[in-house]
Coordinates of C-alpha atoms in Angstrom, one line a residue:
Chain A
M1 CA 28.9 13.1 -6.0
G2 CA 29.4 10.4 -3.3
G3 CA 27.5 9.8 -0.1
E4 CA 25.8 6.8 1.5
V5 CA 22.9 4.8 -0.1
W6 CA 20.4 4.1 2.5
V7 CA 17.5 1.6 2.6
F8 CA 14.7 2.0 5.1
V9 CA 14.3 -1.5 6.4
E10 CA 10.9 -2.9 7.4
S11 CA 10.5 -5.9 9.7
V12 CA 7.4 -8.0 10.2
E13 CA 7.1 -10.0 13.4
G14 CA 10.8 -10.0 13.8
A15 CA 11.7 -10.9 10.2
I16 CA 13.1 -8.4 7.7
R17 CA 10.7 -7.8 4.8
K18 CA 12.0 -9.3 1.6
V19 CA 11.6 -6.1 -0.4
S20 CA 14.0 -4.4 2.0
L21 CA 16.7 -7.0 1.4
E22 CA 16.1 -6.8 -2.4
L23 CA 16.7 -3.0 -2.1
L24 CA 19.9 -3.6 -0.1
C25 CA 21.1 -5.9 -2.9
A26 CA 20.4 -3.2 -5.5
A27 CA 21.9 -0.5 -3.2
D28 CA 25.2 -2.5 -3.2
G29 CA 25.5 -1.9 -7.0
F30 CA 24.4 1.8 -6.7
S31 CA 26.9 2.5 -3.9
K32 CA 29.7 1.3 -6.1
E33 CA 28.7 3.9 -8.8
I34 CA 28.1 6.6 -6.3
G35 CA 31.2 5.8 -4.2
G36 CA 29.7 5.4 -0.7
P37 CA 28.7 2.7 1.7
V38 CA 25.3 1.0 2.0
G39 CA 23.4 1.9 5.1
A40 CA 20.3 0.0 6.4
V41 CA 18.1 1.9 8.7
L42 CA 16.1 -0.1 11.2
L43 CA 13.7 1.5 13.7
G44 CA 12.2 -0.2 16.7
R45 CA 13.3 -3.4 18.5
P46 CA 14.6 -6.0 16.1
T47 CA 15.3 -9.6 17.2
D48 CA 18.9 -10.6 17.4
S49 CA 18.5 -12.9 14.4
A50 CA 16.9 -10.2 12.3
L51 CA 19.7 -7.8 13.1
E52 CA 22.3 -10.4 12.4
N53 CA 20.7 -11.3 9.1
L54 CA 20.6 -7.6 8.1
R55 CA 24.2 -7.1 8.9
S56 CA 25.2 -9.4 6.0
Y57 CA 23.3 -7.1 3.6
A58 CA 24.8 -3.7 4.5
D59 CA 28.0 -1.9 5.4
R60 CA 26.3 0.0 8.2
V61 CA 23.2 -0.7 10.1
Y62 CA 21.7 2.4 11.7
L63 CA 19.5 1.3 14.6
A64 CA 17.2 3.6 16.5
E65 CA 15.9 1.4 19.3
D66 CA 12.9 2.5 21.3
E67 CA 9.8 0.8 22.5
R68 CA 7.8 3.7 21.0
L69 CA 9.0 2.6 17.6
A70 CA 8.0 -1.0 18.0
A71 CA 4.9 -0.5 15.9
Y72 CA 4.8 1.8 12.9
T73 CA 3.3 5.2 13.2
S74 CA 3.8 8.0 10.7
D75 CA 4.6 10.5 13.4
G76 CA 7.2 8.3 15.3
Y77 CA 8.9 7.0 12.2
T78 CA 9.0 10.4 10.5
L79 CA 10.7 11.9 13.6
A80 CA 13.2 9.0 13.8
L81 CA 14.1 8.7 10.1
A82 CA 14.3 12.5 9.4
S83 CA 16.5 12.9 12.4
L84 CA 18.9 10.1 11.3
V85 CA 19.0 11.5 7.7
R86 CA 19.8 15.0 9.0
K87 CA 22.6 13.7 11.1
H88 CA 24.3 11.5 8.6
G89 CA 23.2 13.0 5.2
P90 CA 22.9 10.0 2.9
A91 CA 22.7 10.8 -0.8
V92 CA 20.0 8.3 -1.5
L93 CA 17.1 7.0 0.6
L94 CA 15.1 4.0 -0.6
A95 CA 12.1 2.0 0.7
G96 CA 9.8 -0.6 -0.5
S97 CA 6.6 0.5 -2.1
T98 CA 4.6 -1.0 0.7
S99 CA 1.8 0.3 2.9
T100 CA 4.5 1.6 5.3
G101 CA 6.9 3.0 2.6
R102 CA 4.2 4.8 0.8
D103 CA 2.7 6.2 4.0
L104 CA 6.1 7.3 5.5
F105 CA 8.2 8.6 2.6
P106 CA 6.0 11.5 1.4
R107 CA 6.0 12.9 4.9
V108 CA 9.7 12.5 5.4
A109 CA 10.4 14.0 2.0
V110 CA 8.4 17.2 2.9
R111 CA 10.2 17.4 6.3
L112 CA 13.6 17.1 4.6
K113 CA 12.6 19.5 1.8
T114 CA 13.5 17.0 -0.8
G115 CA 11.7 15.1 -3.6
L116 CA 10.3 11.6 -3.8
I117 CA 9.8 9.2 -6.7
P118 CA 7.1 6.8 -5.6
D119 CA 6.3 3.3 -6.7
C120 CA 9.3 2.7 -9.1
T121 CA 9.5 -0.4 -11.2
G122 CA 13.1 0.4 -12.3
L123 CA 16.0 2.2 -10.7
A124 CA 19.5 2.9 -11.8
I125 CA 22.2 5.5 -11.3
G126 CA 22.4 8.1 -14.1
D127 CA 24.7 11.0 -14.8
E128 CA 26.3 12.7 -11.9
G129 CA 25.4 9.9 -9.6
R130 CA 21.8 10.8 -9.5
L131 CA 18.9 8.3 -9.4
L132 CA 17.3 7.4 -12.7
A133 CA 13.9 5.9 -11.9
T134 CA 11.2 4.4 -14.1
R135 CA 7.7 4.4 -12.9
P136 CA 4.3 3.7 -14.4
I137 CA 1.7 6.4 -14.6
Y138 CA -1.9 6.4 -15.8
G139 CA -2.1 3.0 -14.2
G140 CA 0.7 1.7 -16.4
K141 CA -0.5 2.8 -19.8
V142 CA 2.6 4.9 -19.9
F143 CA 5.9 4.7 -18.1
C144 CA 8.1 7.7 -17.3
Q145 CA 11.8 8.2 -16.5
V146 CA 12.3 10.6 -13.7
S147 CA 15.0 12.0 -11.5
I148 CA 15.4 14.4 -8.6
P149 CA 18.0 16.8 -10.1
E150 CA 18.8 19.0 -7.2
A151 CA 17.3 18.1 -3.8
S152 CA 19.0 15.7 -1.4
P153 CA 18.6 13.0 -0.3
Q154 CA 17.1 11.5 -3.4
M155 CA 14.1 9.5 -2.2
A156 CA 12.3 6.7 -3.9
T157 CA 9.9 3.8 -3.1
V158 CA 10.3 0.7 -5.2
R159 CA 7.9 -2.1 -5.9
P160 CA 8.6 -5.5 -4.4
N161 CA 10.3 -8.0 -6.8
T162 CA 11.9 -5.2 -8.9
F163 CA 15.3 -6.4 -7.9
T164 CA 16.6 -10.0 -7.3
L165 CA 17.4 -11.1 -3.8
E166 CA 20.8 -12.6 -3.5
K167 CA 22.7 -13.9 -0.5
M168 CA 25.3 -11.4 0.7
N169 CA 28.1 -11.7 3.1
K170 CA 28.8 -8.3 4.5
R171 CA 29.5 -7.7 8.1
A172 CA 27.9 -4.3 8.8
E173 CA 28.9 -2.4 11.9
V174 CA 25.8 -1.5 14.0
I175 CA 25.5 2.1 14.8
R176 CA 23.0 2.6 17.7
D177 CA 21.8 6.1 17.2
T178 CA 19.4 8.6 18.6
T179 CA 15.7 8.1 18.0
G180 CA 14.8 11.7 17.2
L181 CA 11.7 11.3 19.4
E182 CA 12.8 13.9 21.9
G183 CA 10.8 17.1 21.4
G184 CA 8.3 15.4 19.1
E185 CA 5.0 13.8 19.7
I186 CA 3.6 10.5 18.4
R187 CA -0.1 11.3 18.0
Q188 CA -1.3 7.9 16.6
K189 CA -1.7 4.9 18.9
V190 CA -1.6 1.5 17.3
E191 CA -4.2 -0.9 18.9
G192 CA -3.3 -4.0 16.8
V193 CA -3.6 -5.7 13.5
E194 CA -6.6 -7.7 12.3
K195 CA -5.5 -10.3 9.9
T196 CA -8.1 -10.4 7.1
T197 CA -6.6 -12.7 4.6
Q198 CA -4.0 -15.3 4.0
E199 CA -1.1 -16.1 6.3
K200 CA 1.2 -16.1 3.2
V201 CA 3.1 -13.1 1.9
D202 CA 1.0 -10.2 0.7
V203 CA -0.2 -10.3 -2.9
A204 CA 1.9 -7.2 -3.8
E205 CA 5.0 -8.9 -2.6
A206 CA 4.4 -12.5 -3.6
E207 CA 6.7 -14.1 -6.2
V208 CA 3.9 -16.4 -7.4
V209 CA 0.3 -15.3 -7.5
V210 CA -2.8 -17.3 -8.4
G211 CA -5.3 -14.7 -9.7
V212 CA -9.0 -15.5 -9.8
G213 CA -11.8 -13.8 -11.6
R214 CA -15.5 -14.1 -11.9
G215 CA -15.0 -17.5 -13.5
I216 CA -14.8 -18.9 -10.0
R217 CA -18.6 -18.7 -10.0
D218 CA -19.0 -19.6 -6.3
P219 CA -16.9 -18.6 -3.3
G220 CA -17.0 -22.3 -2.2
N221 CA -14.7 -23.0 -5.1
F222 CA -11.8 -21.1 -3.5
K223 CA -10.9 -24.3 -1.6
A224 CA -9.5 -25.8 -4.8
V225 CA -7.7 -22.5 -5.6
Q226 CA -6.1 -22.5 -2.1
D227 CA -4.9 -26.1 -2.6
L228 CA -3.2 -25.0 -5.8
A229 CA -1.8 -21.9 -4.2
D230 CA -0.4 -24.0 -1.4
A231 CA 1.2 -26.4 -3.8
L232 CA 2.9 -23.5 -5.6
G233 CA 3.8 -21.6 -2.4
A234 CA 1.7 -18.8 -4.0
T235 CA -0.6 -16.1 -2.7
I236 CA -4.2 -15.7 -4.0
G237 CA -5.2 -12.5 -5.7
V238 CA -8.6 -11.6 -7.1
T239 CA -10.3 -9.2 -9.5
R240 CA -12.5 -6.3 -8.7
A241 CA -15.6 -8.4 -9.6
V242 CA -14.8 -11.0 -7.1
V243 CA -14.4 -8.4 -4.3
D244 CA -17.5 -6.5 -5.4
N245 CA -19.5 -9.8 -5.2
G246 CA -18.3 -10.1 -1.6
W247 CA -16.4 -13.4 -2.3
W248 CA -13.0 -12.3 -1.2
D249 CA -11.3 -9.5 0.8
V250 CA -10.3 -6.2 -0.8
N251 CA -6.8 -6.6 0.6
D252 CA -6.0 -9.1 -2.2
Q253 CA -7.6 -7.2 -5.1
I254 CA -5.3 -6.7 -8.0
G255 CA -5.7 -3.8 -10.4
K256 CA -6.3 -0.1 -10.7
S257 CA -8.3 0.2 -7.5
G258 CA -6.5 -2.6 -5.8
K259 CA -2.8 -3.5 -5.8
N260 CA -0.1 -3.7 -8.4
I261 CA 1.8 -6.9 -8.4
S262 CA 5.2 -7.8 -9.8
A263 CA 5.1 -11.5 -9.4
R264 CA 7.7 -13.8 -11.1
L265 CA 4.8 -16.1 -12.1
Y266 CA 1.2 -15.0 -12.4
F267 CA -1.8 -17.3 -13.1
A268 CA -4.9 -15.6 -14.4
F269 CA -7.8 -17.9 -13.9
G270 CA -11.3 -17.2 -15.3
L271 CA -10.8 -13.5 -15.7
S272 CA -11.5 -11.6 -18.8
G273 CA -8.6 -9.2 -18.8
A274 CA -10.4 -5.9 -18.2
I275 CA -8.0 -2.9 -18.4
H276 CA -8.6 -2.4 -14.7
H277 CA -7.0 -5.7 -13.9
V278 CA -4.4 -5.8 -16.6
L279 CA -2.9 -2.5 -15.4
G280 CA -2.1 -4.2 -12.1
I281 CA -0.2 -7.1 -13.5
Q282 CA 2.0 -5.3 -16.1
T283 CA 5.3 -5.9 -14.3
C284 CA 4.7 -9.6 -13.7
K285 CA 7.4 -11.7 -15.4
T286 CA 5.6 -14.7 -16.7
V287 CA 1.8 -14.7 -17.1
V288 CA -0.3 -17.8 -17.7
A289 CA -4.0 -17.2 -18.6
V290 CA -6.7 -19.9 -18.4
N291 CA -10.1 -19.0 -19.8
T292 CA -13.0 -20.8 -21.5
D293 CA -13.4 -17.8 -23.9
T294 CA -11.0 -18.2 -26.8
N295 CA -11.1 -14.5 -27.4
A296 CA -10.7 -13.3 -23.8
L297 CA -8.6 -10.1 -23.7
I298 CA -6.3 -11.6 -21.0
F299 CA -4.8 -13.8 -23.7
N300 CA -3.3 -10.6 -25.2
Y301 CA -1.3 -10.0 -22.0
A302 CA -0.3 -13.6 -21.3
D303 CA 2.9 -15.6 -22.2
Y304 CA 1.0 -18.9 -22.1
A305 CA -2.7 -19.1 -23.1
L306 CA -4.7 -22.2 -22.2
V307 CA -8.4 -22.4 -23.3
G308 CA -10.2 -24.3 -20.6
D309 CA -12.4 -24.3 -17.6
M310 CA -10.5 -23.1 -14.6
M311 CA -12.4 -25.4 -12.3
E312 CA -11.2 -28.4 -14.3
V313 CA -7.7 -27.0 -14.9
I314 CA -6.9 -26.0 -11.3
P315 CA -7.1 -29.4 -9.6
A316 CA -5.2 -31.0 -12.5
L317 CA -2.5 -28.4 -12.3
K318 CA -2.2 -28.9 -8.6
E319 CA -1.7 -32.6 -9.1
E320 CA 0.9 -32.1 -11.8
I321 CA 2.8 -29.6 -9.7
T322 CA 2.7 -31.9 -6.7
K323 CA 3.9 -34.8 -8.9
M324 CA 6.7 -32.6 -10.3
K325 CA 7.9 -31.6 -6.8
D326 CA 7.9 -35.2 -5.6
E327 CA 10.1 -36.1 -8.6
V328 CA 12.7 -33.5 -7.7
Chain M
M1 CA -18.1 19.1 12.1
N2 CA -16.1 20.9 9.4
I3 CA -14.9 18.5 6.7
C4 CA -12.7 19.3 3.7
V5 CA -12.3 16.8 0.9
L6 CA -9.4 17.2 -1.6
V7 CA -10.6 16.0 -5.1
K8 CA -9.2 15.6 -8.5
Y9 CA -10.7 15.0 -12.0
V10 CA -8.5 12.4 -13.8
P11 CA -8.5 10.5 -17.0
D12 CA -10.9 7.5 -16.9
T13 CA -9.3 4.1 -16.5
E14 CA -10.6 3.3 -20.0
A15 CA -9.2 6.5 -21.6
I16 CA -6.5 6.0 -24.2
V17 CA -3.2 7.6 -23.3
R18 CA -0.6 7.9 -26.0
I19 CA 3.0 9.1 -26.1
R20 CA 3.3 12.0 -28.6
S21 CA 6.9 12.8 -27.9
D22 CA 9.5 12.4 -25.1
S23 CA 7.8 15.2 -23.2
E24 CA 4.2 15.1 -24.4
L25 CA 1.2 12.8 -23.9
E26 CA -2.0 12.6 -25.8
I27 CA -4.9 11.8 -23.4
E28 CA -8.4 10.9 -24.6
N29 CA -11.0 13.3 -23.4
K30 CA -12.7 10.8 -21.1
Y31 CA -12.4 11.9 -17.5
F32 CA -14.0 11.0 -14.1
T33 CA -13.7 12.0 -10.5
N34 CA -10.8 10.1 -9.0
F35 CA -12.3 6.8 -7.7
F36 CA -10.6 7.1 -4.3
D37 CA -11.8 10.7 -3.9
E38 CA -15.4 9.6 -4.4
I39 CA -14.9 7.3 -1.4
A40 CA -13.6 10.4 0.5
I41 CA -16.6 12.5 -0.5
E42 CA -19.0 9.7 0.5
E43 CA -17.3 9.4 3.9
A44 CA -17.5 13.2 4.4
V45 CA -21.2 13.3 3.6
K46 CA -21.8 10.4 6.0
L47 CA -20.0 12.2 8.8
K48 CA -22.0 15.3 8.1
E49 CA -25.2 13.3 8.3
K50 CA -24.1 12.0 11.7
F51 CA -22.5 15.0 13.3
G52 CA -23.9 17.9 11.4
G53 CA -21.6 20.7 10.0
T54 CA -20.5 21.2 6.4
V55 CA -18.5 19.5 3.7
T56 CA -16.2 21.5 1.4
V57 CA -14.7 20.0 -1.7
V58 CA -11.5 21.6 -3.1
T59 CA -9.6 21.0 -6.2
V60 CA -6.4 22.4 -7.7
D61 CA -7.1 22.6 -11.4
N62 CA -6.9 25.4 -14.0
R63 CA -9.6 23.9 -16.2
R64 CA -11.9 21.3 -14.8
I65 CA -14.3 21.7 -12.0
D66 CA -16.3 18.5 -12.7
A67 CA -15.0 16.8 -9.5
L68 CA -16.3 19.7 -7.5
R69 CA -19.7 19.3 -9.2
R70 CA -19.6 15.6 -8.4
G71 CA -18.9 16.4 -4.7
I72 CA -21.8 18.8 -4.6
A73 CA -24.1 16.3 -6.3
M74 CA -23.2 13.8 -3.7
G75 CA -24.0 16.1 -0.8
A76 CA -21.1 18.5 -0.2
D77 CA -22.0 22.1 0.6
H78 CA -19.2 24.2 -0.7
A79 CA -16.9 24.0 -3.7
V80 CA -13.5 25.7 -4.1
Q81 CA -11.3 25.8 -7.2
I82 CA -7.7 26.8 -6.9
S83 CA -6.4 27.9 -10.2
D84 CA -3.4 29.9 -11.4
A85 CA -1.4 30.0 -14.6
A86 CA 1.7 29.5 -12.4
L87 CA 0.4 26.1 -11.3
E88 CA 1.1 24.5 -14.7
G89 CA 3.5 21.6 -14.4
S90 CA 3.4 21.4 -10.6
D91 CA 4.4 18.1 -9.0
S92 CA 2.7 16.5 -6.0
F93 CA 4.7 18.6 -3.6
G94 CA 3.7 21.8 -5.3
I95 CA 0.0 20.8 -5.2
A96 CA 0.3 19.8 -1.6
R97 CA 1.8 23.2 -0.8
V98 CA -1.1 25.0 -2.4
L99 CA -3.7 22.9 -0.7
A100 CA -2.0 23.3 2.7
A101 CA -2.1 27.1 2.2
F102 CA -5.8 26.9 1.6
L103 CA -6.5 24.6 4.5
K104 CA -4.5 26.7 6.9
K105 CA -7.0 29.5 6.4
E106 CA -9.8 27.8 8.2
P107 CA -10.1 25.2 11.0
W108 CA -11.0 21.7 9.9
D109 CA -12.0 18.7 12.0
V110 CA -11.2 16.2 9.3
I111 CA -9.4 16.4 5.9
L112 CA -10.1 13.6 3.6
C113 CA -8.7 12.6 0.2
G114 CA -8.3 9.5 -2.0
R115 CA -5.3 7.3 -1.2
Q116 CA -3.9 8.3 -4.6
A117 CA -4.9 9.9 -7.9
M118 CA -5.4 7.6 -10.7
D119 CA -3.3 9.6 -13.2
D120 CA 0.1 10.0 -11.5
D121 CA -0.5 7.3 -8.9
A122 CA 1.8 9.1 -6.6
A123 CA -0.1 8.9 -3.2
I124 CA 2.0 11.8 -2.0
V125 CA -0.5 14.7 -1.6
G126 CA -2.4 13.5 1.5
P127 CA 0.6 12.8 3.7
A128 CA 2.5 15.8 2.3
V129 CA -0.4 18.1 3.2
A130 CA -0.5 16.7 6.7
E131 CA 3.2 17.3 7.2
L132 CA 2.9 20.9 5.9
L133 CA 0.0 21.6 8.3
D134 CA 1.7 19.6 11.2
L135 CA -1.4 17.4 11.5
P136 CA -1.3 13.6 12.0
H137 CA -2.2 11.5 9.0
V138 CA -3.3 7.9 8.3
S139 CA -3.4 6.7 4.8
S140 CA -5.4 4.0 3.0
I141 CA -8.1 3.8 5.5
L142 CA -10.7 1.0 5.4
G143 CA -12.7 2.0 8.5
L144 CA -13.4 5.2 10.4
E145 CA -15.3 5.8 13.7
I146 CA -15.2 9.3 15.1
A147 CA -15.7 9.7 18.9
E148 CA -18.9 11.3 20.0
D149 CA -17.0 14.4 21.1
G150 CA -15.5 14.6 17.6
R151 CA -11.9 14.9 18.9
S152 CA -10.4 11.6 18.0
A153 CA -10.9 8.8 15.5
R154 CA -10.5 5.1 15.5
V155 CA -9.2 4.2 12.1
A156 CA -8.5 0.9 10.2
R157 CA -5.7 1.2 7.8
Q158 CA -4.8 -1.3 5.1
V159 CA -1.6 -3.1 5.7
E160 CA -0.1 -6.2 4.1
G161 CA -2.3 -9.1 5.0
G162 CA -4.8 -7.3 7.1
R163 CA -6.0 -4.1 8.7
E164 CA -4.2 -2.1 11.4
I165 CA -6.4 -0.4 14.0
L166 CA -5.2 2.8 15.4
L167 CA -6.4 5.8 17.4
C168 CA -5.7 9.2 16.0
P169 CA -6.5 12.7 17.4
L170 CA -8.4 15.1 15.2
P171 CA -8.0 17.2 13.2
A172 CA -6.1 14.8 10.9
V173 CA -5.6 14.0 7.3
L174 CA -7.1 10.6 6.3
T175 CA -6.6 9.1 2.8
T176 CA -9.4 6.7 1.7
Q177 CA -9.1 3.2 0.2
K178 CA -11.7 1.0 -1.4
G179 CA -13.6 -0.9 1.2
L180 CA -14.3 2.1 3.4
N181 CA -17.7 2.6 1.8
T182 CA -19.6 2.5 -1.4
P183 CA -20.0 6.0 -2.9
R184 CA -23.6 7.0 -3.5
I185 CA -25.0 7.7 -7.0
P186 CA -26.1 11.3 -7.0
Q187 CA -29.8 11.9 -7.2
V188 CA -31.5 14.4 -9.5
M189 CA -31.8 17.0 -6.9
G190 CA -28.1 16.8 -6.2
M191 CA -27.3 17.0 -9.9
M192 CA -29.4 20.2 -10.1
K193 CA -27.7 21.7 -7.2
A194 CA -24.3 20.9 -8.7
M195 CA -25.2 22.6 -11.9
K196 CA -26.0 25.8 -10.1
V197 CA -23.3 25.7 -7.5
Q198 CA -21.2 28.8 -6.9
V199 CA -17.6 27.8 -7.1
R200 CA -15.3 29.9 -5.0
K201 CA -12.2 30.7 -7.0
L202 CA -8.8 31.3 -5.5
D203 CA -5.4 32.0 -7.0
L204 CA -1.9 31.8 -5.6
G205 CA -2.0 35.5 -4.5
A206 CA -5.1 34.9 -2.4
L207 CA -3.4 32.0 -0.7
G208 CA -0.1 33.8 -0.2
V209 CA 1.8 31.1 -2.1
D210 CA 5.0 32.1 -3.9
P211 CA 4.7 31.1 -7.6
A212 CA 8.3 30.0 -7.5
E213 CA 7.4 27.2 -5.1
V214 CA 5.0 25.6 -7.6
G215 CA 4.7 24.9 -11.3
E216 CA 7.7 23.8 -13.4
R217 CA 10.1 25.9 -11.3
G218 CA 9.1 24.4 -8.0
R219 CA 9.3 20.8 -9.2
K220 CA 11.5 18.5 -7.0
V221 CA 10.9 15.6 -9.4
R222 CA 11.6 16.0 -13.1
I223 CA 10.1 13.9 -15.8
L224 CA 12.9 13.2 -18.3
R225 CA 10.8 11.3 -20.8
Y226 CA 7.8 9.2 -21.4
L227 CA 8.3 5.5 -22.3
P228 CA 5.9 2.9 -23.7
P229 CA 5.0 0.1 -21.2
P230 CA 7.2 -3.0 -21.5
K231 CA 5.9 -5.2 -24.3
R232 CA 5.0 -8.8 -23.8
S233 CA 5.6 -11.1 -26.7
K234 CA 2.6 -12.9 -28.2
A235 CA 1.2 -15.6 -26.0
M236 CA 2.0 -19.3 -26.7
R237 CA -1.3 -21.1 -27.2
I238 CA -1.6 -24.5 -25.6
E239 CA -4.0 -26.3 -27.9
E240 CA -3.9 -29.9 -26.6
D241 CA -7.0 -31.4 -25.0
F242 CA -7.5 -31.7 -21.3
P243 CA -5.5 -33.0 -19.4
D244 CA -2.6 -33.0 -21.8
N245 CA -2.8 -29.2 -22.0
V246 CA -2.1 -29.0 -18.3
R247 CA 0.9 -31.3 -18.5
R248 CA 2.3 -29.3 -21.4
L249 CA 1.8 -26.1 -19.5
V250 CA 3.7 -27.4 -16.5
R251 CA 6.5 -28.6 -18.7
L252 CA 6.8 -25.3 -20.4
L253 CA 6.7 -23.4 -17.2
R254 CA 9.5 -25.5 -15.9
E255 CA 11.7 -25.9 -18.9
E256 CA 11.1 -22.9 -21.0
A257 CA 10.1 -20.1 -18.6
K258 CA 12.0 -21.6 -15.7
A259 CA 9.2 -20.3 -13.5
L260 CA 8.6 -23.5 -11.5

């Protein structure tokens, strides 16, 4: 079938979001099967270094530069992205399953009269060069394999950490293109962002996550958890119970009513393993569970099970990891 | 203020879902009103309490109207069920098309729905409805303040690491996220009202929707087959006493799992 494979690229404070680069790495493989170049779409005003970095991951960078696209709005970004797609007609359009990707792509899909496979945990090219996506449904109790058989472009959002980020050495040409904002209106006005949680990467994107449940007993104990997270370069995630007790912000809640995570390494401390939580950690690679209860359900979902008190284990673990790092 | 809430009755988080065949699931008959939709209903009722007006709950479902009853029990005034045999097998875009056709018939100040349904987890319907109606939308909202004149809203939206504050003119479609409010538990009076509610029924003909645009025929996204979730092998138990267990764990994570 042929055609370009595009990735909608997100940047945060001048830096390209990791999931966007992961998708560009995956797109490189897809493009070989489909037989077209990889295009990275960047809207707004990137820094020179961000643009330079992006060039090494794509064959073409489509850049719609405009002050009105500096902050994300669904109206502005839908106008700009839909206009670029109409003009260049890529075969595939991918984005990270992030707050922006999941907000923007449904709207763009409707405008372009195509389909969208949201929140994929696996993606490949199937017969006739069409996307073959895997995604969890019913919170991950079942997965399904889906495709968009007819419409174009084939759109999908993909969870962070689904693909491995590798260094690439392309030299994309930068195509400065129209913004599509003419004749449209941006109705939302962004006032700013209030940071509510950690400075580190978001829990949904983090490679290492330290998960904490009710076993923390007192919010004062988060200091020790933070020390461990710092030693690991990890982000803290919490269970519903911890949020409902008012001990931590909802932004870092893992599970059915919170976020799904796909960490490379997940520590589950003092959490029982309620279905609500377990559904959110299914695509994590290695899971370590620490719980005082020998029969805790979480042990059924873990790769390593340690029976013990999290408040005893956490500082010891932090010490061991620091020691290990000093040795290296 | 005229508020419409899009609601869905979905399998409970605890419900057992099994794969019967490549194309068929077996779902335990344990359902509840979509968690995020209850937050939307709560917000609508709070807005009505402040600004006056009415709250309408609407669902696209051929069988179940329990989510509508829940909405009425929580304080909504009107309930609308859109059902039609041709809707079977619709994807999120088909459902959005039907809802947009309904919403177009009356002027609304605010359209609310949960950020995603807990069965398909697609999070498509809200933004798709907004696009079809040419309304602005903001998804995953954690805060909502409507101006006194009811013509604009100051909204907090969940983003990575925090909340983004933005202004949005009304009418708009807003999808609700946990943290916006705590849904009320319906009182007896509300439950009684819900049992007696007159549910307005509409089909595709009444909405002027072409049956070819919905159902299996209208699907943009095809489910090829269902698969079991990836299996994790049995956990390795680390039995040593503290602190030897911690040392062994670190060694295993480094040497065996190559995760450190």
